[in-house]
Amino acid sequence: MKAKVIAVVNQKGGAGKTTVAMQLAGSLARRNFKVLVVDADPQGTSTRWAASAGDDAPFPATVVGLSAAQGKLHREVKKLMGDYQYVIIDGPPAADSPVAQSALMIADLALVPIIPSPLDMWASLGIKKAIEDASDINENLKSRLVVNQCQPNTRLTSDVLDLLQKFGIPMAVSQFHQRTVYRESAVFGKTVHDLGYKAKPAIDEVEMLTKEVIYLLQAKKSVK
Ligand SMILES: Nc1ncnc2c1ncn2[C@@H]1O[C@H](COP(=O)(O)OP(=O)(O)OP(=O)(O)O)[C@@H](O)[C@H]1O
Ligand SMILES: [Mg+2]
């Protein structure tokens, strides 16, 4: 077994890296894949998320804190890859940090959560450059923007979505809308799947992203 590695990165703080990483990890684990979340952020948010789960219902994926590995993160991840089918790296809010660059060295897919606002888009340009630089060495690296906290049917959102088409990283088909259940699931150390019928629209979004990610990681190298 050699895990597929997904790096969830964006230098912009609060874009949704931990949310995307944990929802995706939980959703893959529910499919009975062996999933490891690497908490590469010194803030330790994904570690705390998993620790908030009750002993009777632990978070379905394993979470390990490796931010201290800094630029040697890829070496530490390599040691663990044999034991998992998916490794999801929850990146820090920095593009030029050794840990983010190290994550991109080993990743098969970079997911860049982005809130559709001009400020967030400008603040994300650094990660675009980091992904381009990593692609020079890691030639098989695929990347997708994941629009998060989307508020559809607003003029601003549609204008920014138009701009994001030209950002230079392809947009994932799947998007997460702004929904309270995403926040709630973190409080209880769960994913939206555990929050019942009220979470159905969010569950559908997470499922769609999960299927898209599985497809991208199985697709031929030519599908960039
Ligand atoms: N789609 C969403 N709807 C509602 N709230 C959301 C959504 N996505 C994220 N949030 C909330 O926004 C905040 C920031 O999200 P998150 O922690 O996932 O971002 P981050 O990029 O990991 O932040 P950091 O850069 O600090 O690591 C959190 O409170 C989270 O619960
Ligand atoms: Mg985070």
XYZ file of N, CA and C and ligand atoms in Angstrom:
704
model
N 0.855 -1.202 0.000
C 0.000 0.000 0.000
C 0.890 1.251 0.000
N 0.629 2.138 -0.940
C 1.335 3.419 -0.912
C 0.276 4.500 -1.021
N 0.206 5.297 0.014
C -0.886 6.271 0.115
C -0.814 7.328 -0.983
N -1.968 7.789 -1.405
C -2.065 9.020 -2.186
C -2.024 10.182 -1.208
N -1.283 11.207 -1.577
C -1.087 12.322 -0.639
C -1.794 13.580 -1.151
N -2.615 14.152 -0.299
C -3.366 15.368 -0.631
C -2.883 16.472 0.308
N -2.353 17.551 -0.248
C -1.920 18.684 0.589
C -2.987 19.772 0.507
N -3.539 20.141 1.646
C -4.550 21.212 1.673
C -3.824 22.475 2.131
N -3.649 23.383 1.189
C -2.742 24.515 1.437
C -3.367 25.841 0.987
N -3.057 26.859 1.720
C -3.305 28.242 1.309
C -2.657 29.125 2.366
N -1.896 30.103 1.916
C -1.252 30.971 2.906
C -2.270 31.830 3.651
N -3.418 32.044 3.015
C -4.451 32.879 3.635
C -5.023 32.147 4.846
N -4.989 32.787 6.000
C -5.566 32.188 7.197
C -7.086 32.118 7.098
N -7.654 31.077 7.630
C -9.108 30.963 7.723
C -9.812 30.663 6.413
N -9.081 30.218 5.401
C -9.703 29.947 4.099
C -10.517 28.653 4.110
N -10.207 27.779 5.075
C -10.949 26.512 5.156
C -10.071 25.275 4.999
N -8.777 25.416 5.201
C -7.863 24.264 5.039
C -8.245 23.123 5.985
N -8.391 23.465 7.275
C -8.680 22.407 8.251
C -10.069 21.825 7.999
N -11.016 22.683 7.639
C -12.379 22.208 7.363
C -12.372 21.226 6.193
N -11.730 21.601 5.094
C -11.676 20.713 3.924
C -10.918 19.433 4.275
N -9.769 19.566 4.960
C -8.955 18.388 5.284
C -9.742 17.403 6.149
N -10.410 17.911 7.181
C -11.085 17.002 8.123
C -12.364 16.409 7.535
N -13.134 17.211 6.792
C -14.358 16.651 6.183
C -13.985 15.580 5.154
N -12.962 15.866 4.369
C -12.530 14.902 3.343
C -11.983 13.638 4.015
N -11.190 13.816 5.063
C -10.616 12.658 5.769
C -11.729 11.783 6.332
N -12.714 12.419 6.972
C -13.804 11.656 7.564
C -14.605 10.924 6.500
N -14.841 11.609 5.404
C -15.641 11.031 4.331
C -14.914 9.848 3.663
N -13.601 9.964 3.473
C -12.827 8.842 2.909
C -12.795 7.676 3.905
N -12.652 7.996 5.187
C -12.597 6.942 6.204
C -13.935 6.200 6.281
N -15.032 6.923 6.066
C -16.349 6.265 6.062
C -16.483 5.277 4.911
N -15.652 5.449 3.893
C -15.631 4.487 2.786
C -14.690 3.328 3.084
N -14.254 3.234 4.318
C -13.355 2.172 4.780
C -11.937 2.266 4.229
N -11.556 3.428 3.745
C -10.139 3.637 3.417
C -9.390 3.929 4.710
N -8.105 3.565 4.710
C -7.259 3.930 5.860
C -6.708 5.330 5.609
N -7.063 6.256 6.475
C -6.777 7.673 6.230
C -5.970 8.258 7.385
N -4.912 8.982 7.028
C -4.116 9.702 8.023
C -4.194 11.203 7.728
N -4.506 11.978 8.746
C -4.407 13.438 8.616
C -3.090 13.854 9.263
N -2.265 14.559 8.496
C -1.031 15.107 9.043
C -1.293 16.572 9.380
N -1.278 16.877 10.663
C -1.472 18.261 11.098
C -0.122 18.966 10.958
N 0.011 19.738 9.890
C 1.293 20.399 9.604
C 1.251 21.870 10.007
N 0.249 22.210 10.811
C 0.069 23.597 11.251
C 0.406 23.682 12.731
N 1.354 24.538 13.121
C 1.688 24.636 14.545
C 0.488 25.032 15.421
N -0.561 25.595 14.828
C -1.771 25.916 15.615
C -2.464 24.642 16.117
N -2.183 23.516 15.439
C -2.708 22.227 15.904
C -4.210 22.077 15.830
N -4.844 22.738 14.865
C -6.319 22.746 14.835
C -6.919 21.380 14.513
N -6.346 20.670 13.561
C -6.948 19.363 13.233
C -6.721 18.360 14.360
N -5.600 18.508 15.079
C -5.360 17.639 16.244
C -6.435 17.899 17.293
N -6.740 19.189 17.529
C -7.765 19.533 18.534
C -9.143 19.050 18.085
N -9.402 19.196 16.787
C -10.697 18.746 16.226
C -10.916 17.275 16.574
N -9.919 16.447 16.235
C -10.065 15.001 16.484
C -10.155 14.719 17.981
N -9.438 15.517 18.783
C -9.436 15.294 20.238
C -10.780 15.667 20.862
N -11.601 16.442 20.148
C -12.914 16.838 20.673
C -13.940 15.713 20.564
N -13.575 14.658 19.846
C -14.518 13.540 19.694
C -14.584 12.748 20.995
N -15.744 12.193 21.283
C -15.892 11.359 22.482
C -15.193 10.015 22.277
N -14.824 9.367 23.387
C -14.156 8.060 23.286
C -15.059 7.019 22.636
N -16.384 7.199 22.801
C -17.323 6.231 22.244
C -17.425 6.347 20.725
N -17.111 7.534 20.179
C -17.183 7.730 18.724
C -15.973 8.553 18.268
N -14.796 7.921 18.221
C -13.598 8.674 17.845
C -13.668 9.172 16.404
N -12.896 10.215 16.106
C -12.845 10.694 14.727
C -12.385 9.521 13.839
N -13.023 9.333 12.670
C -12.766 8.105 11.905
C -11.386 8.001 11.246
N -10.638 9.099 11.161
C -9.282 9.019 10.606
C -8.271 9.291 11.730
N -7.052 8.792 11.544
C -5.979 9.060 12.511
C -5.417 10.451 12.234
N -5.094 11.194 13.288
C -4.483 12.519 13.116
C -3.148 12.531 13.848
N -2.104 12.981 13.143
C -0.783 13.051 13.764
C -0.207 14.457 13.553
N 0.391 15.028 14.580
C 0.968 16.379 14.480
C 2.416 16.305 14.022
N 2.709 16.923 12.880
C 4.080 16.845 12.357
C 4.624 18.214 11.958
N 4.044 19.288 12.485
C 4.511 20.613 12.046
C 5.969 20.850 12.451
N 6.412 20.185 13.522
C 7.791 20.393 13.993
C 8.812 19.857 12.987
N 8.367 19.002 12.073
C 9.307 18.431 11.091
C 9.792 19.482 10.095
N 9.073 20.595 10.025
C 9.474 21.704 9.136
C 9.752 21.208 7.704
N 10.918 21.549 7.162
C 11.227 21.194 5.771
C 11.466 19.712 5.551
N 11.465 18.938 6.632
C 11.656 17.472 6.487
C 10.315 16.745 6.584
N 9.223 17.510 6.493
C 7.894 16.899 6.592
C 7.744 15.754 5.592
N 8.199 15.978 4.344
C 7.998 14.941 3.312
C 8.678 13.632 3.701
N 9.811 13.733 4.392
C 10.495 12.506 4.825
C 9.684 11.774 5.875
N 9.104 12.539 6.795
C 8.297 11.922 7.856
C 7.041 11.287 7.266
N 6.440 11.986 6.279
C 5.222 11.449 5.658
C 5.554 10.164 4.901
N 6.700 10.147 4.228
C 7.099 8.941 3.468
C 7.148 7.712 4.370
N 7.605 7.906 5.597
C 7.714 6.770 6.532
C 6.347 6.187 6.865
N 5.295 7.016 6.762
C 3.957 6.581 7.185
C 3.098 6.106 6.018
N 3.539 6.417 4.795
C 2.684 6.189 3.618
C 2.283 4.730 3.409
N 3.150 3.802 3.847
C 2.875 2.379 3.636
C 1.674 1.884 4.422
N 1.299 2.616 5.460
C 0.236 2.134 6.349
C -1.143 2.701 6.004
N -1.202 3.591 5.020
C -2.476 4.278 4.735
C -2.755 4.301 3.233
N -4.044 4.509 2.908
C -4.418 4.674 1.489
C -4.481 6.145 1.098
N -4.818 6.982 2.067
C -4.819 8.431 1.826
C -4.137 9.141 2.993
N -3.234 10.055 2.650
C -2.651 10.944 3.655
C -3.076 12.361 3.277
N -3.694 13.060 4.221
C -4.167 14.424 3.960
C -3.383 15.367 4.860
N -2.667 16.286 4.238
C -1.848 17.212 5.017
C -2.604 18.519 5.200
N -2.859 18.881 6.456
C -3.523 20.153 6.782
C -2.423 21.197 6.961
N -2.307 22.080 5.986
C -1.171 23.006 5.951
C -1.331 24.219 6.853
N -0.218 24.889 7.114
C -0.253 26.120 7.916
C -0.660 27.311 7.041
N -1.063 28.433 7.646
C -1.400 29.618 6.834
C -0.143 30.343 6.350
N 0.655 29.668 5.536
C 1.887 30.256 5.000
C 2.252 29.529 3.724
N 2.721 30.264 2.727
C 3.139 29.628 1.475
C 4.644 29.424 1.467
N 5.356 30.325 2.138
C 6.809 30.260 2.074
C 7.403 29.474 3.243
N 6.538 28.850 4.048
C 7.076 28.082 5.170
C 7.649 26.774 4.628
N 8.740 26.295 5.226
C 9.324 25.029 4.761
C 8.317 23.892 4.821
N 7.418 23.940 5.794
C 6.491 22.821 5.957
C 5.484 22.766 4.797
N 5.023 23.935 4.323
C 4.093 23.941 3.181
C 4.816 23.477 1.916
N 6.025 23.952 1.726
C 6.779 23.563 0.524
C 7.129 22.077 0.547
N 7.456 21.585 1.735
C 7.766 20.165 1.882
C 6.524 19.319 1.571
N 5.361 19.783 2.016
C 4.108 19.062 1.744
C 3.861 18.979 0.237
N 4.137 20.063 -0.472
C 3.889 20.081 -1.930
C 4.874 19.177 -2.676
N 6.023 18.924 -2.077
C 7.014 18.033 -2.702
C 6.500 16.609 -2.800
N 5.709 16.230 -1.805
C 5.307 14.819 -1.712
C 3.863 14.594 -2.163
N 3.134 15.683 -2.441
C 1.691 15.565 -2.712
C 1.413 15.086 -4.137
N 0.333 14.313 -4.265
C -0.204 13.988 -5.592
C -1.206 15.055 -6.013
N -1.849 15.663 -5.026
C -2.893 16.649 -5.302
C -2.821 17.763 -4.259
N -2.790 19.012 -4.735
C -2.884 20.155 -3.821
C -4.299 20.705 -3.911
N -4.978 20.794 -2.780
C -6.289 21.445 -2.727
C -6.096 22.806 -2.079
N -6.617 23.841 -2.725
C -6.464 25.208 -2.211
C -7.852 25.766 -1.897
N -8.286 25.657 -0.634
C -9.574 26.265 -0.290
C -9.471 27.778 -0.432
N -10.529 28.371 -0.958
C -10.483 29.824 -1.157
C -11.876 30.408 -0.974
N -11.951 31.488 -0.204
C -13.229 32.176 -0.015
C -13.394 33.158 -1.176
N -14.548 33.134 -1.854
C -14.678 33.989 -3.035
C -14.832 35.467 -2.683
N -13.699 36.095 -2.361
C -13.659 37.547 -2.165
C -12.346 38.034 -2.765
N -12.338 39.250 -3.269
C -11.098 39.734 -3.902
C -9.917 39.690 -2.938
N -10.129 40.060 -1.674
C -9.032 40.091 -0.708
C -8.421 38.705 -0.538
N -9.290 37.713 -0.431
C -8.795 36.348 -0.244
C -8.066 35.865 -1.487
N -8.564 36.289 -2.642
C -7.919 35.862 -3.881
C -6.510 36.442 -3.972
N -6.387 37.738 -3.687
C -5.055 38.355 -3.746
C -4.121 37.697 -2.734
N -4.669 37.405 -1.546
C -3.832 36.836 -0.484
C -3.418 35.400 -0.797
N -4.037 34.802 -1.812
C -3.721 33.417 -2.143
C -2.707 33.307 -3.272
N -2.258 34.442 -3.802
C -1.338 34.379 -4.955
C -0.031 33.680 -4.590
N 0.396 33.819 -3.337
C 1.648 33.191 -2.894
C 1.604 31.682 -3.018
N 0.463 31.093 -2.726
C 0.386 29.632 -2.778
C 0.386 29.158 -4.239
N -0.157 30.003 -5.110
C -0.119 29.657 -6.539
C 1.339 29.520 -6.985
N 2.152 30.487 -6.593
C 3.580 30.457 -6.947
C 4.260 29.233 -6.318
N 3.916 28.945 -5.059
C 4.532 27.794 -4.382
C 4.178 26.492 -5.111
N 2.924 26.397 -5.597
C 2.505 25.181 -6.321
C 3.243 25.102 -7.664
N 3.363 26.244 -8.332
C 4.093 26.248 -9.611
C 5.544 25.820 -9.401
N 6.181 26.364 -8.358
C 7.579 26.001 -8.072
C 7.703 24.513 -7.760
N 6.771 24.007 -6.950
C 6.818 22.582 -6.579
C 6.621 21.707 -7.809
N 5.763 22.175 -8.755
C 5.476 21.368 -9.956
C 6.706 21.190 -10.837
N 7.677 22.117 -10.745
C 8.911 21.965 -11.522
C 9.652 20.698 -11.104
N 9.541 20.344 -9.819
C 10.250 19.161 -9.308
C 9.291 17.972 -9.211
N 8.132 18.217 -8.643
C 7.107 17.177 -8.460
C 6.164 17.251 -9.662
N 6.589 16.614 -10.765
C 5.911 16.842 -12.055
C 4.481 16.334 -12.095
N 4.152 15.374 -11.229
C 2.805 14.798 -11.275
C 1.804 15.517 -10.386
N 2.241 16.587 -9.782
C 1.363 17.310 -8.847
C 0.160 17.909 -9.586
N -1.031 17.524 -9.129
C -2.252 18.146 -9.640
C -2.716 19.168 -8.612
N -3.538 20.111 -9.041
C -4.014 21.101 -8.073
C -5.429 21.558 -8.431
N -6.193 21.876 -7.413
C -7.555 22.401 -7.595
C -7.850 23.459 -6.538
N -8.491 24.548 -6.968
C -9.079 25.488 -6.019
C -10.381 24.883 -5.507
N -10.641 24.998 -4.218
C -11.931 24.561 -3.675
C -12.606 25.796 -3.084
N -13.627 26.255 -3.773
C -14.330 27.454 -3.305
C -15.070 27.103 -2.016
N -14.791 27.883 -0.970
C -15.363 27.593 0.356
C -16.130 28.814 0.867
N -17.060 28.552 1.774
C -17.895 29.613 2.349
C -18.587 30.406 1.247
N -18.945 29.684 0.196
C -19.580 30.327 -0.949
C -20.994 30.777 -0.570
N -21.353 31.979 -0.963
C -22.728 32.464 -0.780
C -23.281 32.715 -2.174
N -23.919 31.704 -2.736
C -24.325 31.805 -4.131
C -25.398 32.869 -4.327
N -25.667 33.163 -5.559
C -26.704 34.139 -5.926
C -26.388 35.550 -5.457
N -25.115 35.860 -5.262
C -24.761 37.254 -5.022
C -23.886 37.711 -6.194
N -23.989 38.980 -6.483
C -23.233 39.540 -7.593
C -21.725 39.393 -7.354
N -21.323 39.663 -6.081
C -19.903 39.595 -5.739
C -19.367 38.188 -5.996
N -20.118 37.183 -5.522
C -19.650 35.811 -5.699
C -19.493 35.490 -7.179
N -20.479 35.852 -7.978
C -20.354 35.479 -9.393
C -19.211 36.245 -10.055
N -18.978 37.495 -9.650
C -17.843 38.242 -10.215
C -16.520 37.591 -9.832
N -16.408 37.211 -8.545
C -15.142 36.627 -8.094
C -14.951 35.241 -8.701
N -16.035 34.476 -8.828
C -15.898 33.157 -9.454
C -15.387 33.299 -10.883
N -15.832 34.339 -11.580
C -15.310 34.603 -12.935
C -13.801 34.852 -12.887
N -13.389 35.671 -11.911
C -11.957 35.973 -11.779
C -11.156 34.716 -11.420
N -11.747 33.883 -10.562
C -11.032 32.677 -10.129
C -10.780 31.706 -11.282
N -11.660 31.767 -12.291
C -11.443 30.907 -13.475
C -10.091 31.200 -14.111
N -9.634 32.458 -13.925
C -8.364 32.850 -14.554
C -7.211 32.858 -13.550
N -7.435 32.282 -12.368
C -6.448 32.360 -11.289
C -5.160 31.607 -11.639
N -5.308 30.554 -12.449
C -4.106 29.780 -12.821
C -4.086 28.408 -12.187
N -5.009 28.145 -11.274
C -5.199 26.799 -10.728
C -6.631 26.420 -11.084
N -6.848 25.233 -11.683
C -8.226 24.889 -12.069
C -9.150 24.825 -10.861
N -10.417 25.165 -11.079
C -11.389 25.114 -9.988
C -11.992 23.719 -9.899
N -12.080 23.202 -8.670
C -12.805 21.945 -8.476
C -14.271 22.182 -8.826
N -14.931 21.140 -9.287
C -16.364 21.258 -9.572
C -17.114 21.433 -8.246
N -16.624 20.755 -7.220
C -17.283 20.795 -5.907
C -16.964 22.095 -5.181
N -17.967 22.608 -4.476
C -17.786 23.825 -3.665
C -18.473 23.611 -2.322
N -17.944 24.259 -1.278
C -18.635 24.245 0.016
C -19.312 25.599 0.202
N -20.600 25.585 0.468
C -21.300 26.830 0.796
C -21.081 27.177 2.265
N -21.410 28.424 2.610
C -21.309 28.828 4.014
C -22.452 28.197 4.787
N -22.138 27.329 5.734
C -23.168 26.610 6.482
C -22.695 26.404 7.923
N -23.611 26.629 8.850
C -23.280 26.492 10.284
C -22.806 25.084 10.630
N -23.333 24.074 9.957
C -22.975 22.691 10.323
C -21.480 22.417 10.154
N -20.801 23.181 9.272
C -19.354 22.976 9.149
C -18.660 23.358 10.454
N -19.126 24.455 11.072
C -18.536 24.873 12.359
C -18.923 23.895 13.462
N -20.195 23.513 13.448
C -20.691 22.622 14.509
C -19.946 21.300 14.538
N -19.642 20.762 13.371
C -19.023 19.434 13.340
C -17.648 19.469 14.001
N -16.940 20.608 13.899
C -15.621 20.721 14.535
C -15.756 20.700 16.057
N -16.793 21.358 16.562
C -16.986 21.430 18.018
C -17.100 20.032 18.615
N -17.779 19.137 17.884
C -18.030 17.793 18.420
C -17.004 16.764 17.932
N -15.972 17.232 17.205
C -14.953 16.297 16.725
C -15.498 15.325 15.692
N -16.445 15.809 14.892
C -17.103 14.930 13.928
C -16.972 15.510 12.524
N -17.633 14.862 11.577
C -17.811 15.482 10.268
C -19.304 15.767 10.092
N -19.633 16.486 9.041
C -21.048 16.823 8.838
C -21.925 15.576 8.708
N -21.310 14.446 8.319
C -22.081 13.200 8.159
C -22.784 12.780 9.441
N -22.230 13.208 10.579
C -22.766 12.773 11.874
C -23.847 13.702 12.401
N -24.208 14.736 11.639
C -25.114 15.756 12.185
C -26.555 15.621 11.699
N -26.856 14.515 11.081
C -28.259 14.239 10.763
C -28.779 14.992 9.547
N -30.113 14.993 9.457
C -30.750 15.448 8.221
C -30.488 16.924 7.924
N -30.375 17.739 8.991
C -30.167 19.183 8.755
C -28.845 19.433 7.997
N -27.937 18.460 8.081
C -26.631 18.630 7.429
C -26.614 18.090 5.997
N -27.771 17.641 5.520
C -27.815 16.976 4.201
C -27.143 17.784 3.085
N -27.428 19.096 2.954
C -26.771 19.828 1.860
C -25.247 19.837 2.003
N -24.756 19.945 3.245
C -23.301 19.929 3.456
C -22.738 18.539 3.163
N -23.466 17.505 3.606
C -23.013 16.124 3.342
C -22.875 15.925 1.830
N -23.860 16.411 1.078
C -23.809 16.267 -0.388
C -22.567 16.948 -0.957
N -22.235 18.131 -0.410
C -21.046 18.849 -0.902
C -19.765 18.072 -0.599
N -19.690 17.548 0.614
C -18.474 16.807 1.014
C -18.357 15.527 0.182
N -19.494 14.870 -0.028
C -19.475 13.643 -0.841
C -19.022 13.939 -2.267
N -19.495 15.059 -2.797
C -19.125 15.418 -4.176
C -17.621 15.677 -4.271
N -17.078 16.402 -3.280
C -15.633 16.666 -3.289
C -14.860 15.352 -3.149
N -15.355 14.469 -2.296
C -14.671 13.185 -2.079
C -14.594 12.402 -3.393
N -15.716 12.348 -4.099
C -15.724 11.605 -5.373
C -14.790 12.263 -6.376
N -14.792 13.589 -6.399
C -13.928 14.306 -7.348
C -12.456 14.020 -7.040
N -12.114 14.027 -5.757
C -10.724 13.779 -5.350
C -10.311 12.346 -5.708
N -11.185 11.388 -5.418
C -10.862 9.985 -5.751
C -10.643 9.866 -7.254
N -11.510 10.501 -8.034
C -11.374 10.448 -9.492
C -10.034 11.054 -9.946
N -9.735 12.250 -9.426
C -8.502 12.944 -9.841
C -7.266 12.109 -9.531
N -7.296 11.433 -8.393
C -6.118 10.675 -7.968
C -5.994 9.355 -8.724
N -7.098 8.918 -9.341
C -7.024 7.695 -10.146
C -6.757 8.012 -11.605
N -7.046 9.250 -11.985
C -6.987 9.619 -13.400
C -5.560 9.572 -13.922
N -5.454 9.465 -15.236
C -4.139 9.410 -15.865
C -3.360 10.682 -15.554
N -2.056 10.563 -15.647
C -1.198 11.706 -15.346
C -1.534 12.893 -16.241
N -2.057 12.602 -17.436
C -2.346 13.687 -18.363
C -3.500 14.570 -17.868
N -4.359 13.999 -16.963
C -5.429 14.838 -16.394
C -4.808 15.681 -15.305
N -4.565 16.935 -15.617
C -3.821 17.800 -14.685
C -4.767 18.565 -13.779
N -18.123 26.385 4.544
C -18.087 26.919 5.772
N -19.219 27.406 6.343
C -19.193 27.956 7.580
N -18.077 28.095 8.321
C -16.910 27.641 7.805
C -16.853 27.022 6.519
N -15.567 26.680 6.268
C -14.867 27.050 7.345
N -15.660 27.628 8.277
C -15.229 28.193 9.566
O -14.294 29.242 9.283
C -13.235 29.213 10.218
C -11.904 28.995 9.475
O -11.932 27.714 8.869
P -10.667 26.736 8.968
O -10.147 26.678 10.361
O -11.054 25.467 8.314
O -9.639 27.548 8.057
P -8.067 27.352 7.939
O -7.680 27.749 6.573
O -7.693 25.983 8.383
O -7.529 28.405 9.009
P -5.994 28.578 9.477
O -5.330 29.330 8.369
O -6.094 29.360 10.748
O -5.449 27.202 9.659
C -13.563 28.107 11.207
O -14.250 28.675 12.282
C -14.486 27.193 10.417
O -15.358 26.448 11.250
Mg -6.259 25.349 9.789
